[in-house]
Amino acid sequence: MVSSRILSFLLLAATAALLLSAFLLTGHLRSICFSGAFLLLGLNIGILVSHRMIHRLSDAGKLVFGNQLLNSTINEMHEGLVVLDTDMRIVASNRAARRLFSNLETTIDSRPITEITRNPAIYDAFLDGVRGTERIDVKVETHQPDRRIFDLRLVPIRSTSKGEITGALGVFFDVTRLERLEIVRQEFLSNVSHELRTPLTSIMALAETLEAGAIDDRESNRRFLSIIQRNSSRMHRLIDDILELSAIEAGNVKLKPEAVRVRLLVEDVISTLTAAAASRNIKVSNLIPTEAEVFADPDRLMQMLTNLIDNAIKFNRDGGTVSIGLTSGPRDRISVADTGEGIPSHHLDRLFERFYRVDRARSRELGGTGLGLAIVKHLAKSHGGEVIVRSEFGKGTEFTIELPHQHGAPKGALAAPAQRNQCDS
């Protein structure tokens, strides 16, 4: 507005100078005045029109930009958005909605909802919406290409003038991961209950037997007390492992990584398991070079190796061997290999799950809690590494802990020194 006023003033001054020059040259004052008046009028009208046109173009540009921003925002949403009219035809949708309906890349607008999906839950929810009923927490499952679960929330759309229903808007929230976590939680609680119930039932039954008079039987009471003690120890180990795993998963355990001489650490682990290996004539070989080092928390590394070497002894053949080696490269790889029966391939993907066992009866008989390998996996991840298993059924199994070098270790990761040195699986 200020610039247009300045322009008008400049044009007025220029016109006045032009008229004065014409008068001095011609002497015809009246004709010059009329011409000047029309010239000024035309110039001011032109300035006014151009000023309004600029404002209109600016408003139009803002409107276009606003529409583009809205479309971009809707299309970048992770949630699928679909708008239907009262004829159950799609009038608007976003990219997430097209992916939801069989990964359609072409537009789905102007098509009936029945052409896009045959899912009755979706159709019924939108039908209620166009009839004026709001729907929340509608569970929708799709199976193309993978099984996915959505929470559909739907509201009717009303016109602002008359309040009549003009359609319905539905938003699909992907809750697949939440559903999986809930299943894992339920399985965990079920497994914990089962693992605690078995030894607890045994303890209660033996206590009742002793109370009923068996305590006076010297041969029986010692045997019963030994079983009670063994089952109590099993429950104690299980509770310790649950607390340990929960602390690691919650990030409440911090690591204190340093350069560790691996051979010396492995020797310490082997010395604690010598009796178990000797009882079955199993040879444990430490093949790690004397000067070899890795960057890790020594207590947590000992905990991981104790788990893996203990398992290699437990699930080995009588007279078998266990070999511990180290190879360096982009990452340091500590391997624990045995000559046991091996693990069937269909078990390998789930081997590091909590409470998962290949042979449940044998694992319980050997005192395992079913949490050892899960602890190893999470501790390896806490170091910025991972644990890998390779097995050939009938020949043996090899577990490998991969650890990054010092420059690749996670910063500020985990803390709380380990109090446990064994977690059987």
XYZ file of C-alpha atoms in Angstrom:
425
model
C 0.000 0.000 0.000
C 2.840 2.427 0.853
C 4.656 1.664 -2.386
C 1.504 2.348 -4.438
C 1.053 5.726 -2.721
C 4.638 6.709 -3.503
C 4.150 5.609 -7.102
C 0.966 7.719 -7.379
C 2.783 10.755 -5.991
C 5.670 10.325 -8.423
C 3.265 9.958 -11.364
C 1.366 13.072 -10.236
C 4.579 15.100 -10.057
C 5.702 13.820 -13.470
C 2.301 14.639 -15.000
C 2.366 18.160 -13.506
C 5.834 18.762 -14.943
C 4.690 17.463 -18.328
C 1.628 19.755 -18.346
C 3.663 22.781 -17.311
C 6.117 22.144 -20.135
C 3.272 21.774 -22.664
C 1.672 25.022 -21.495
C 4.899 26.922 -21.825
C 5.382 25.551 -25.341
C 1.796 25.865 -26.690
C -0.083 28.294 -24.413
C -3.335 26.190 -24.648
C -4.162 25.836 -20.962
C -7.713 24.332 -21.171
C -6.927 21.462 -23.509
C -3.796 20.691 -21.606
C -5.767 20.580 -18.295
C -8.354 18.183 -19.762
C -5.659 15.942 -21.156
C -3.802 15.964 -17.841
C -6.950 15.135 -15.886
C -7.741 12.124 -18.074
C -4.127 11.018 -17.940
C -4.063 11.160 -14.145
C -7.391 9.344 -13.897
C -6.182 6.555 -16.171
C -2.931 6.183 -14.332
C -4.640 5.969 -10.922
C -7.204 3.454 -12.174
C -4.372 1.359 -13.601
C -2.475 1.490 -10.308
C -5.617 0.539 -8.337
C -6.453 -2.382 -10.646
C -2.886 -3.646 -10.685
C -2.701 -3.412 -6.877
C -5.860 -5.499 -6.504
C -4.653 -8.008 -9.065
C -1.410 -8.417 -7.139
C -3.375 -9.085 -3.949
C -5.596 -11.606 -5.720
C -2.619 -13.406 -7.219
C -0.946 -13.419 -3.813
C -4.075 -14.887 -2.191
C -4.369 -17.466 -4.969
C -0.708 -18.421 -4.493
C -1.264 -18.813 -0.761
C -4.322 -20.985 -1.419
C -2.404 -23.232 -3.837
C 0.479 -23.537 -1.377
C -1.962 -24.381 1.435
C -3.610 -27.108 -0.646
C -0.232 -28.556 -1.599
C 0.866 -28.538 2.042
C -2.355 -30.253 3.133
C -2.054 -32.928 0.435
C 1.589 -33.560 1.285
C 0.782 -33.855 4.987
C -2.077 -36.291 4.382
C -0.030 -38.425 1.989
C 2.928 -38.622 4.399
C 0.746 -39.876 7.265
C 1.492 -43.391 8.485
C -2.212 -43.892 9.144
C -4.511 -44.735 6.259
C -7.213 -42.113 5.649
C -10.367 -42.769 3.597
C -13.384 -40.502 3.017
C -16.644 -41.911 1.621
C -19.804 -40.184 0.437
C -23.309 -41.355 1.242
C -23.257 -43.680 -1.791
C -20.333 -45.575 -0.221
C -17.928 -44.276 -2.869
C -14.423 -43.148 -1.981
C -14.043 -39.412 -2.508
C -10.607 -38.963 -0.904
C -7.734 -41.137 0.330
C -4.021 -41.000 1.039
C -1.007 -43.084 0.051
C -1.097 -45.191 3.244
C -4.677 -46.207 2.466
C -3.699 -47.354 -1.025
C -0.896 -49.461 0.447
C -3.332 -50.878 2.952
C -5.670 -52.094 0.209
C -3.368 -54.591 -1.505
C -0.652 -51.982 -2.190
C -2.712 -50.204 -4.845
C -0.608 -47.468 -6.451
C -3.417 -46.225 -8.696
C -6.060 -43.912 -7.339
C -8.946 -45.479 -5.490
C -11.054 -42.331 -5.475
C -14.543 -42.418 -7.034
C -14.664 -46.216 -6.654
C -17.150 -48.041 -4.405
C -15.619 -49.383 -1.211
C -16.782 -52.882 -2.196
C -14.423 -52.781 -5.205
C -11.460 -52.054 -2.972
C -12.030 -54.518 -0.143
C -14.342 -57.379 0.729
C -13.621 -57.076 4.434
C -17.024 -57.025 6.179
C -15.693 -55.191 9.245
C -14.561 -52.239 7.096
C -17.823 -52.111 5.123
C -20.019 -52.306 8.228
C -18.044 -49.564 9.994
C -18.342 -47.133 7.050
C -22.020 -48.006 6.630
C -22.627 -47.032 10.246
C -20.658 -43.832 9.619
C -22.789 -42.651 6.695
C -25.838 -43.433 8.829
C -24.575 -41.076 11.531
C -22.957 -43.467 14.020
C -19.418 -42.911 15.253
C -17.305 -46.080 15.554
C -14.094 -46.513 17.521
C -11.788 -49.466 18.137
C -12.995 -51.493 15.167
C -10.470 -54.323 14.753
C -9.562 -54.995 11.133
C -7.224 -57.743 9.893
C -5.651 -57.950 6.452
C -3.633 -60.809 5.004
C -2.113 -59.351 1.823
C 0.784 -59.900 1.669
C 1.329 -60.326 5.432
C -1.069 -60.434 8.317
C -1.590 -56.930 9.676
C -3.955 -55.614 12.317
C -5.563 -52.154 12.274
C -7.629 -50.140 14.700
C -10.268 -48.376 12.565
C -11.826 -45.191 13.937
C -14.682 -43.696 11.980
C -16.779 -40.513 12.267
C -19.677 -39.210 10.135
C -19.126 -35.991 8.141
C -21.851 -33.342 8.376
C -22.366 -30.227 6.248
C -21.670 -26.974 8.070
C -24.837 -25.264 6.826
C -27.657 -27.782 7.305
C -25.965 -30.388 9.473
C -26.857 -33.177 7.062
C -24.590 -36.220 6.774
C -22.511 -36.003 3.607
C -20.216 -38.958 4.171
C -17.876 -40.667 6.617
C -14.155 -40.388 7.435
C -12.161 -43.417 8.542
C -8.594 -43.563 9.894
C -6.696 -46.877 10.014
C -4.111 -47.125 12.826
C -1.588 -49.963 12.370
C -1.433 -51.826 15.715
C 0.273 -54.976 14.404
C 3.395 -54.445 16.512
C 1.345 -53.711 19.646
C -0.656 -56.902 19.124
C 2.557 -58.909 18.752
C 3.968 -57.396 21.928
C 0.774 -58.288 23.758
C 1.055 -61.881 22.557
C 4.686 -61.993 23.707
C 3.661 -60.601 27.095
C 0.925 -63.203 27.501
C 3.273 -66.018 26.483
C 5.891 -64.734 28.913
C 3.440 -64.703 31.826
C 2.189 -68.156 30.874
C 5.730 -69.545 30.677
C 6.763 -67.955 33.975
C 3.702 -69.386 35.698
C 4.430 -72.826 34.290
C 8.139 -72.720 35.148
C 7.398 -71.703 38.742
C 4.451 -74.037 39.202
C 6.426 -77.228 38.444
C 9.100 -76.915 41.181
C 6.656 -75.318 43.594
C 4.244 -78.252 43.243
C 7.093 -80.665 43.911
C 8.188 -78.730 47.007
C 4.658 -78.601 48.407
C 4.045 -82.323 47.811
C 7.297 -83.352 49.472
C 6.718 -80.987 52.403
C 3.287 -82.510 52.976
C 4.794 -86.011 52.787
C 7.419 -85.121 55.388
C 4.809 -83.537 57.585
C 2.672 -86.669 57.380
C 5.418 -88.773 58.983
C 8.129 -89.352 56.390
C 10.406 -87.013 58.329
C 11.105 -89.880 60.723
C 12.299 -92.093 57.857
C 16.025 -91.353 57.591
C 16.460 -92.669 54.074
C 13.426 -90.897 52.674
C 13.686 -87.591 54.486
C 17.211 -86.874 53.210
C 16.178 -87.703 49.656
C 13.061 -85.524 49.954
C 15.046 -82.640 51.423
C 17.574 -82.927 48.593
C 14.761 -82.668 46.008
C 13.275 -79.680 47.840
C 16.650 -77.952 47.872
C 17.191 -78.648 44.152
C 13.779 -77.270 43.204
C 14.271 -74.225 45.440
C 17.579 -73.508 43.712
C 15.878 -73.828 40.342
C 13.217 -71.286 41.336
C 15.930 -68.958 42.642
C 17.869 -69.157 39.361
C 14.693 -68.571 37.370
C 13.750 -65.460 39.356
C 17.311 -64.130 39.106
C 17.310 -64.638 35.340
C 13.920 -62.941 34.948
C 15.112 -59.905 36.916
C 18.389 -59.851 34.998
C 16.711 -60.021 31.583
C 14.129 -57.397 32.540
C 16.870 -54.998 33.669
C 18.822 -55.470 30.420
C 15.752 -55.017 28.215
C 14.689 -51.906 30.154
C 18.123 -50.323 29.662
C 18.824 -50.254 33.401
C 22.156 -52.055 33.029
C 25.134 -49.997 31.917
C 28.236 -51.438 30.380
C 31.787 -50.493 31.318
C 33.696 -51.571 28.200
C 37.463 -51.851 28.189
C 40.209 -53.805 26.437
C 39.867 -57.414 27.645
C 42.398 -60.235 27.270
C 39.972 -62.881 26.080
C 42.137 -65.935 26.669
C 42.524 -65.229 30.386
C 38.806 -64.602 30.758
C 37.954 -67.864 28.967
C 40.375 -69.746 31.242
C 38.457 -68.426 34.255
C 35.175 -69.626 32.766
C 36.576 -73.069 31.959
C 37.928 -73.465 35.508
C 34.431 -72.962 36.953
C 33.016 -75.632 34.618
C 35.829 -78.171 34.883
C 33.886 -80.536 37.138
C 30.863 -80.616 34.807
C 33.078 -81.316 31.783
C 35.164 -83.963 33.568
C 32.074 -85.862 34.745
C 31.240 -86.614 31.091
C 34.799 -86.796 29.768
C 34.341 -83.667 27.628
C 37.475 -81.834 26.499
C 37.272 -78.040 26.533
C 39.917 -76.317 24.354
C 40.838 -72.652 24.591
C 42.174 -71.785 21.121
C 42.328 -68.012 21.629
C 45.801 -66.402 21.187
C 47.403 -65.131 24.389
C 47.603 -61.468 23.343
C 44.151 -61.292 21.714
C 41.910 -58.497 23.012
C 38.326 -57.368 22.494
C 36.555 -54.211 23.616
C 33.797 -55.228 26.030
C 32.546 -55.151 29.599
C 34.577 -57.980 31.203
C 31.840 -59.052 33.651
C 29.175 -59.172 30.947
C 31.484 -60.921 28.487
C 32.217 -63.570 31.113
C 28.480 -63.946 31.681
C 27.853 -64.524 27.954
C 30.718 -66.993 27.596
C 29.697 -68.868 30.750
C 26.233 -69.378 29.286
C 27.505 -70.592 25.926
C 30.300 -72.849 27.235
C 28.031 -74.311 29.922
C 25.412 -75.103 27.267
C 28.073 -76.619 24.995
C 29.030 -78.992 27.829
C 25.464 -79.814 28.883
C 24.167 -80.618 25.403
C 27.290 -82.377 24.163
C 27.959 -86.063 23.688
C 29.889 -87.988 26.338
C 33.548 -87.793 25.346
C 32.875 -84.829 23.034
C 34.788 -81.568 22.650
C 34.136 -77.861 23.119
C 36.352 -75.343 21.260
C 36.540 -71.615 21.955
C 38.200 -69.460 19.275
C 38.589 -65.838 18.189
C 38.857 -64.303 14.725
C 39.423 -60.607 14.002
C 38.145 -58.591 11.068
C 35.626 -55.772 10.710
C 34.319 -57.203 13.993
C 35.815 -59.482 16.638
C 34.143 -62.899 16.584
C 34.320 -65.194 19.629
C 33.058 -68.680 18.762
C 31.987 -71.571 21.002
C 31.648 -74.850 19.072
C 30.600 -78.272 20.354
C 30.310 -81.786 18.919
C 26.833 -82.496 20.253
C 23.719 -83.672 18.463
C 23.110 -80.317 16.810
C 19.868 -78.371 16.557
C 17.194 -79.020 13.897
C 16.994 -76.103 11.468
C 13.352 -75.287 12.235
C 14.326 -74.405 15.826
C 17.107 -71.939 14.975
C 14.919 -68.887 14.314
C 13.327 -69.092 17.762
C 16.338 -70.254 19.737
C 16.927 -66.875 21.418
C 13.326 -66.395 22.522
C 12.588 -66.401 26.218
C 11.752 -69.872 27.570
C 12.167 -71.488 24.163
C 13.735 -74.936 24.409
C 14.581 -77.514 21.761
C 14.243 -80.373 24.260
C 12.175 -79.139 27.202
C 12.458 -82.265 29.328
C 16.229 -82.500 28.964
C 16.760 -78.785 29.553
C 14.791 -78.851 32.818
C 16.587 -82.024 33.878
C 19.931 -80.236 33.378
C 18.775 -77.251 35.413
C 18.238 -74.715 32.638
C 15.789 -71.833 33.022
C 15.187 -71.179 29.306
C 16.425 -67.573 29.599
C 20.187 -67.934 29.167
C 20.356 -67.463 25.390
C 17.917 -64.551 25.558
C 20.258 -62.864 28.049
C 23.252 -63.536 25.787
C 21.433 -61.998 22.814
C 20.492 -58.816 24.688
C 23.947 -58.397 26.205
C 25.537 -58.750 22.765
C 23.165 -56.090 21.397
C 23.996 -53.838 24.323
C 27.630 -53.969 23.169
C 26.562 -52.985 19.653
C 27.068 -56.553 18.445
C 25.041 -59.698 17.987
C 25.089 -63.438 18.561
C 24.799 -65.922 15.693
C 24.127 -69.657 15.733
C 25.039 -72.241 13.114
C 24.182 -75.883 13.577
C 24.187 -79.096 11.602
C 21.912 -81.735 13.024
C 23.902 -84.750 14.144
C 27.279 -82.965 13.969
C 27.292 -80.064 16.400
C 26.534 -76.397 17.017
C 28.566 -73.192 16.950
C 27.576 -69.939 18.664
C 29.422 -66.764 17.691
C 29.476 -63.471 19.593
C 30.272 -60.569 17.272
C 31.614 -57.434 18.946
C 32.556 -54.089 17.365
C 36.008 -52.601 17.768
C 36.498 -49.771 20.236
C 35.575 -47.006 17.766
C 32.351 -48.806 16.853
C 31.107 -49.551 20.375
C 27.882 -47.846 21.513
C 28.328 -44.664 23.533
C 26.628 -44.147 26.870
C 24.921 -47.501 26.640
C 24.400 -49.588 29.700
C 25.502 -49.792 33.422
C 25.131 -51.745 36.625
C 27.756 -54.393 37.055
C 26.676 -57.983 36.800
C 26.100 -59.881 39.996
C 25.443 -63.184 38.253
C 28.036 -65.281 36.498
C 25.848 -68.087 35.126
C 22.510 -68.147 33.346
C 21.752 -71.589 31.978
C 19.518 -72.013 29.016
